[in-house]
PDB file of C-alpha atoms and ligand atoms in Angstrom:
ATOM      1  CA  MET O   1       0.000   0.000   0.000  1.00 51.00           C
ATOM      2  CA  ALA O   2       1.477   3.348  -1.072  1.00 63.00           C
ATOM      3  CA  ASP O   3       2.024   6.016   1.562  1.00 90.00           C
ATOM      4  CA  THR O   4      -0.478   8.442   0.054  1.00 97.00           C
ATOM      5  CA  ILE O   5      -1.138  12.055   0.924  1.00 98.00           C
ATOM      6  CA  PHE O   6      -4.403  10.906   2.526  1.00 98.00           C
ATOM      7  CA  ALA O   7      -2.542   8.443   4.779  1.00 98.00           C
ATOM      8  CA  LYS O   8      -0.435  11.413   5.913  1.00 98.00           C
ATOM      9  CA  ILE O   9      -3.577  13.475   6.543  1.00 98.00           C
ATOM     10  CA  ILE O  10      -5.078  10.622   8.595  1.00 98.00           C
ATOM     11  CA  SER O  11      -1.897  10.329  10.694  1.00 97.00           C
ATOM     12  CA  GLY O  12      -1.755  14.105  11.205  1.00 97.00           C
ATOM     13  CA  ALA O  13       1.586  14.465   9.393  1.00 97.00           C
ATOM     14  CA  VAL O  14      -0.130  16.699   6.814  1.00 98.00           C
ATOM     15  CA  PRO O  15      -2.742  19.229   7.992  1.00 98.00           C
ATOM     16  CA  CYS O  16      -6.281  19.488   6.647  1.00 98.00           C
ATOM     17  CA  HIS O  17      -9.442  21.474   7.237  1.00 98.00           C
ATOM     18  CA  LYS O  18     -11.323  18.727   9.039  1.00 98.00           C
ATOM     19  CA  VAL O  19     -15.122  18.669   8.996  1.00 98.00           C
ATOM     20  CA  TYR O  20     -15.781  15.231  10.547  1.00 98.00           C
ATOM     21  CA  GLU O  21     -13.961  12.336  12.201  1.00 98.00           C
ATOM     22  CA  ASP O  22     -14.864   9.049  13.840  1.00 98.00           C
ATOM     23  CA  ASP O  23     -12.876   5.851  14.391  1.00 98.00           C
ATOM     24  CA  LYS O  24     -13.264   4.703  10.746  1.00 98.00           C
ATOM     25  CA  VAL O  25     -13.919   7.850   8.707  1.00 98.00           C
ATOM     26  CA  LEU O  26     -12.367  11.280   8.153  1.00 98.00           C
ATOM     27  CA  ALA O  27     -13.799  14.173   6.110  1.00 99.00           C
ATOM     28  CA  PHE O  28     -12.049  17.401   5.140  1.00 99.00           C
ATOM     29  CA  LEU O  29     -12.166  20.178   2.557  1.00 98.00           C
ATOM     30  CA  ASP O  30     -10.589  19.466  -0.845  1.00 98.00           C
ATOM     31  CA  ILE O  31      -7.474  21.606  -1.324  1.00 98.00           C
ATOM     32  CA  ASN O  32      -8.426  22.351  -4.973  1.00 98.00           C
ATOM     33  CA  PRO O  33     -12.194  22.727  -4.714  1.00 98.00           C
ATOM     34  CA  LEU O  34     -14.400  22.586  -7.797  1.00 98.00           C
ATOM     35  CA  THR O  35     -16.830  24.717  -5.811  1.00 98.00           C
ATOM     36  CA  ARG O  36     -17.030  26.223  -2.339  1.00 98.00           C
ATOM     37  CA  GLY O  37     -17.638  23.438   0.190  1.00 98.00           C
ATOM     38  CA  HIS O  38     -16.091  20.645  -1.943  1.00 99.00           C
ATOM     39  CA  THR O  39     -15.494  17.979   0.688  1.00 99.00           C
ATOM     40  CA  LEU O  40     -13.622  14.660   0.677  1.00 99.00           C
ATOM     41  CA  VAL O  41     -14.857  11.733   2.773  1.00 99.00           C
ATOM     42  CA  ILE O  42     -12.330   8.931   3.262  1.00 98.00           C
ATOM     43  CA  PRO O  43     -12.073   5.656   5.171  1.00 98.00           C
ATOM     44  CA  LYS O  44      -9.152   5.384   7.568  1.00 98.00           C
ATOM     45  CA  GLU O  45      -8.580   1.900   6.150  1.00 98.00           C
ATOM     46  CA  PRO O  46      -5.881   2.251   3.454  1.00 97.00           C
ATOM     47  CA  ALA O  47      -7.835   0.714   0.536  1.00 98.00           C
ATOM     48  CA  GLU O  48      -6.870   1.951  -2.924  1.00 98.00           C
ATOM     49  CA  SER O  49     -10.240   1.478  -4.602  1.00 98.00           C
ATOM     50  CA  LEU O  50     -13.814   0.882  -3.502  1.00 98.00           C
ATOM     51  CA  ASP O  51     -13.781  -2.789  -4.531  1.00 98.00           C
ATOM     52  CA  GLN O  52     -10.916  -3.365  -2.058  1.00 98.00           C
ATOM     53  CA  LEU O  53     -12.685  -1.806   0.929  1.00 98.00           C
ATOM     54  CA  SER O  54     -13.894  -3.950   3.838  1.00 98.00           C
ATOM     55  CA  ASP O  55     -17.622  -4.213   4.587  1.00 97.00           C
ATOM     56  CA  ASP O  56     -17.005  -2.530   7.965  1.00 98.00           C
ATOM     57  CA  SER O  57     -15.378   0.568   6.454  1.00 98.00           C
ATOM     58  CA  ALA O  58     -17.953   0.669   3.658  1.00 98.00           C
ATOM     59  CA  ALA O  59     -20.759   0.584   6.208  1.00 98.00           C
ATOM     60  CA  ALA O  60     -19.124   3.339   8.250  1.00 98.00           C
ATOM     61  CA  LEU O  61     -18.813   5.518   5.135  1.00 98.00           C
ATOM     62  CA  GLY O  62     -22.377   4.806   4.059  1.00 98.00           C
ATOM     63  CA  ARG O  63     -23.695   5.691   7.512  1.00 98.00           C
ATOM     64  CA  VAL O  64     -22.086   9.107   7.562  1.00 98.00           C
ATOM     65  CA  LEU O  65     -22.199  10.212   3.885  1.00 98.00           C
ATOM     66  CA  PRO O  66     -25.809  11.476   3.895  1.00 98.00           C
ATOM     67  CA  ARG O  67     -25.159  13.355   7.152  1.00 98.00           C
ATOM     68  CA  LEU O  68     -22.117  15.043   5.615  1.00 98.00           C
ATOM     69  CA  CYS O  69     -24.108  15.922   2.481  1.00 98.00           C
ATOM     70  CA  ARG O  70     -26.687  17.579   4.720  1.00 98.00           C
ATOM     71  CA  ALA O  71     -23.928  19.471   6.549  1.00 98.00           C
ATOM     72  CA  VAL O  72     -22.414  20.742   3.277  1.00 98.00           C
ATOM     73  CA  ILE O  73     -25.877  21.866   2.111  1.00 98.00           C
ATOM     74  CA  ALA O  74     -26.481  23.639   5.426  1.00 98.00           C
ATOM     75  CA  ALA O  75     -23.082  25.358   5.440  1.00 98.00           C
ATOM     76  CA  THR O  76     -23.040  26.460   1.787  1.00 98.00           C
ATOM     77  CA  GLY O  77     -26.741  27.045   1.204  1.00 98.00           C
ATOM     78  CA  VAL O  78     -26.371  25.071  -2.039  1.00 98.00           C
ATOM     79  CA  ARG O  79     -29.107  22.432  -2.360  1.00 98.00           C
ATOM     80  CA  HIS O  80     -27.757  20.495  -5.379  1.00 98.00           C
ATOM     81  CA  TYR O  81     -24.559  18.468  -5.368  1.00 98.00           C
ATOM     82  CA  ASN O  82     -22.744  15.490  -6.863  1.00 98.00           C
ATOM     83  CA  VAL O  83     -21.129  12.617  -4.956  1.00 98.00           C
ATOM     84  CA  LEU O  84     -18.204  11.227  -6.948  1.00 98.00           C
ATOM     85  CA  GLU O  85     -15.848   8.335  -6.274  1.00 98.00           C
ATOM     86  CA  ASN O  86     -13.122   7.582  -8.845  1.00 98.00           C
ATOM     87  CA  ASN O  87     -11.316   4.221  -9.085  1.00 98.00           C
ATOM     88  CA  GLY O  88      -8.109   3.880 -11.096  1.00 98.00           C
ATOM     89  CA  ALA O  89      -6.096   6.377 -13.114  1.00 98.00           C
ATOM     90  CA  VAL O  90      -8.180   5.923 -16.290  1.00 98.00           C
ATOM     91  CA  ALA O  91     -11.243   6.776 -14.184  1.00 97.00           C
ATOM     92  CA  HIS O  92      -9.521   9.995 -12.984  1.00 97.00           C
ATOM     93  CA  GLN O  93      -8.352   8.730  -9.589  1.00 98.00           C
ATOM     94  CA  ALA O  94      -5.279  10.787  -8.638  1.00 98.00           C
ATOM     95  CA  VAL O  95      -4.866   9.690  -5.006  1.00 98.00           C
ATOM     96  CA  SER O  96      -4.699   5.925  -4.421  1.00 98.00           C
ATOM     97  CA  HIS O  97      -6.835   5.911  -1.285  1.00 98.00           C
ATOM     98  CA  VAL O  98     -10.633   5.582  -1.482  1.00 98.00           C
ATOM     99  CA  HIS O  99     -12.362   8.965  -1.297  1.00 98.00           C
ATOM    100  CA  PHE O 100     -15.837  10.270  -1.951  1.00 98.00           C
ATOM    101  CA  HIS O 101     -16.154  13.830  -3.238  1.00 98.00           C
ATOM    102  CA  ILE O 102     -19.167  15.897  -2.157  1.00 99.00           C
ATOM    103  CA  ILE O 103     -19.293  18.683  -4.744  1.00 98.00           C
ATOM    104  CA  PRO O 104     -21.871  21.468  -4.423  1.00 98.00           C
ATOM    105  CA  ARG O 105     -23.510  22.421  -7.734  1.00 98.00           C
ATOM    106  CA  PRO O 106     -24.728  26.006  -7.254  1.00 98.00           C
ATOM    107  CA  ASN O 107     -25.643  26.448 -10.925  1.00 98.00           C
ATOM    108  CA  PRO O 108     -25.106  24.682 -14.293  1.00 96.00           C
ATOM    109  CA  GLN O 109     -21.849  26.578 -14.889  1.00 97.00           C
ATOM    110  CA  GLU O 110     -20.091  25.619 -11.607  1.00 98.00           C
ATOM    111  CA  GLY O 111     -19.273  22.232 -10.107  1.00 98.00           C
ATOM    112  CA  LEU O 112     -18.867  18.814 -11.694  1.00 98.00           C
ATOM    113  CA  ASP O 113     -19.244  18.648 -15.485  1.00 95.00           C
ATOM    114  CA  ILE O 114     -20.332  15.187 -16.542  1.00 93.00           C
ATOM    115  CA  GLY O 115     -19.792  13.752 -20.024  1.00 93.00           C
ATOM    116  CA  TRP O 116     -22.518  11.112 -20.431  1.00 94.00           C
ATOM    117  CA  SER O 117     -22.724   9.211 -23.728  1.00 96.00           C
ATOM    118  CA  PRO O 118     -25.071   6.238 -23.330  1.00 96.00           C
ATOM    119  CA  LYS O 119     -24.738   3.281 -25.706  1.00 94.00           C
ATOM    120  CA  THR O 120     -27.542   1.159 -27.148  1.00 94.00           C
ATOM    121  CA  PHE O 121     -28.811  -1.621 -24.872  1.00 93.00           C
ATOM    122  CA  ASP O 122     -28.488  -5.126 -26.318  1.00 94.00           C
ATOM    123  CA  ARG O 123     -31.057  -7.229 -24.415  1.00 93.00           C
ATOM    124  CA  ALA O 124     -29.529 -10.631 -25.189  1.00 92.00           C
ATOM    125  CA  GLU O 125     -26.064  -9.487 -24.166  1.00 95.00           C
ATOM    126  CA  ALA O 126     -27.505  -7.743 -21.088  1.00 96.00           C
ATOM    127  CA  GLN O 127     -29.157 -10.950 -19.898  1.00 95.00           C
ATOM    128  CA  ALA O 128     -25.880 -12.888 -20.148  1.00 96.00           C
ATOM    129  CA  LEU O 129     -23.954 -10.055 -18.506  1.00 96.00           C
ATOM    130  CA  ALA O 130     -26.415  -9.656 -15.625  1.00 97.00           C
ATOM    131  CA  THR O 131     -26.202 -13.411 -14.989  1.00 97.00           C
ATOM    132  CA  ARG O 132     -22.414 -13.207 -14.990  1.00 97.00           C
ATOM    133  CA  ILE O 133     -22.284 -10.264 -12.570  1.00 97.00           C
ATOM    134  CA  ARG O 134     -24.885 -11.906 -10.297  1.00 97.00           C
ATOM    135  CA  GLY O 135     -22.683 -14.981 -10.121  1.00 97.00           C
ATOM    136  CA  ALA O 136     -19.634 -12.880  -9.258  1.00 97.00           C
ATOM    137  CA  VAL O 137     -21.166 -11.048  -6.259  1.00 96.00           C
ATOM    138  CA  ASP O 138     -19.398 -12.128  -3.044  1.00 91.00           C
ATOM    139  CA  PRO O 139     -21.775 -14.030  -0.728  1.00 86.00           C
TER     140      PRO O 139
HETATM  141  P1  5GP C 201      -9.310  12.110  -7.375  1.00 58.00           P
HETATM  142  O1  5GP C 201      -9.041  12.676  -8.729  1.00 58.00           O
HETATM  143  O2  5GP C 201      -8.256  11.127  -6.943  1.00 58.00           O
HETATM  144  O3  5GP C 201     -10.710  11.544  -7.268  1.00 58.00           O
HETATM  145  O4  5GP C 201      -9.292  13.348  -6.392  1.00 58.00           O
HETATM  146  C1  5GP C 201      -8.244  13.624  -5.505  1.00 58.00           C
HETATM  147  C2  5GP C 201      -8.595  14.914  -4.800  1.00 58.00           C
HETATM  148  O5  5GP C 201      -7.739  15.079  -3.705  1.00 58.00           O
HETATM  149  C3  5GP C 201      -8.455  16.156  -5.686  1.00 58.00           C
HETATM  150  O6  5GP C 201      -9.703  16.832  -5.785  1.00 58.00           O
HETATM  151  C4  5GP C 201      -7.395  16.985  -4.973  1.00 58.00           C
HETATM  152  O7  5GP C 201      -7.643  18.375  -5.015  1.00 58.00           O
HETATM  153  C5  5GP C 201      -7.449  16.439  -3.550  1.00 58.00           C
HETATM  154  N1  5GP C 201      -6.179  16.562  -2.841  1.00 58.00           N
HETATM  155  C6  5GP C 201      -4.964  16.149  -3.301  1.00 58.00           C
HETATM  156  N2  5GP C 201      -4.017  16.406  -2.377  1.00 58.00           N
HETATM  157  C7  5GP C 201      -4.664  16.980  -1.310  1.00 58.00           C
HETATM  158  C8  5GP C 201      -4.194  17.479  -0.054  1.00 58.00           C
HETATM  159  O8  5GP C 201      -3.009  17.435   0.292  1.00 58.00           O
HETATM  160  N3  5GP C 201      -5.143  17.991   0.786  1.00 58.00           N
HETATM  161  C9  5GP C 201      -6.471  18.049   0.441  1.00 58.00           C
HETATM  162  N4  5GP C 201      -7.307  18.590   1.335  1.00 58.00           N
HETATM  163  N5  5GP C 201      -6.927  17.590  -0.741  1.00 58.00           N
HETATM  164  C10 5GP C 201      -6.024  17.075  -1.618  1.00 58.00           C
END
């Protein structure tokens, strides 16, 4: 596991503007915010990507994420927002430690711009693929 900047923030070696902490989760302001209030929510467990995270850490993150979204809304007065979690360099992950972005979207010009180009849905292929994914879900 790489010694990431987020591991240093968790240990206190690198400072941050903390907004929340419990025994499994830390949240702090992003140093290069897309918009005012852009917040990062990270597990203390040093998992690189979401698929590598333990159920315990995932549950701890899931429990607190909506509360932190509400706090960002309350503090910024911005009602709309995106929650983003990138996995792998091709998917725009720059720091190899799981992190959820909470990004306020005050208007269509500011915040997260999403390129969304849906493909056609092949029903026969979809049935085979759904069966395959179902079979691959950990018990
Ligand atoms: P990613 O592209 O990996 O999903 O996003 C990484 C995020 O971490 C970026 O938005 C970047 O601004 C933020 N970041 C990188 N280094 C630091 C740091 O030292 N402190 C804080 N607060 N945020 C950081």
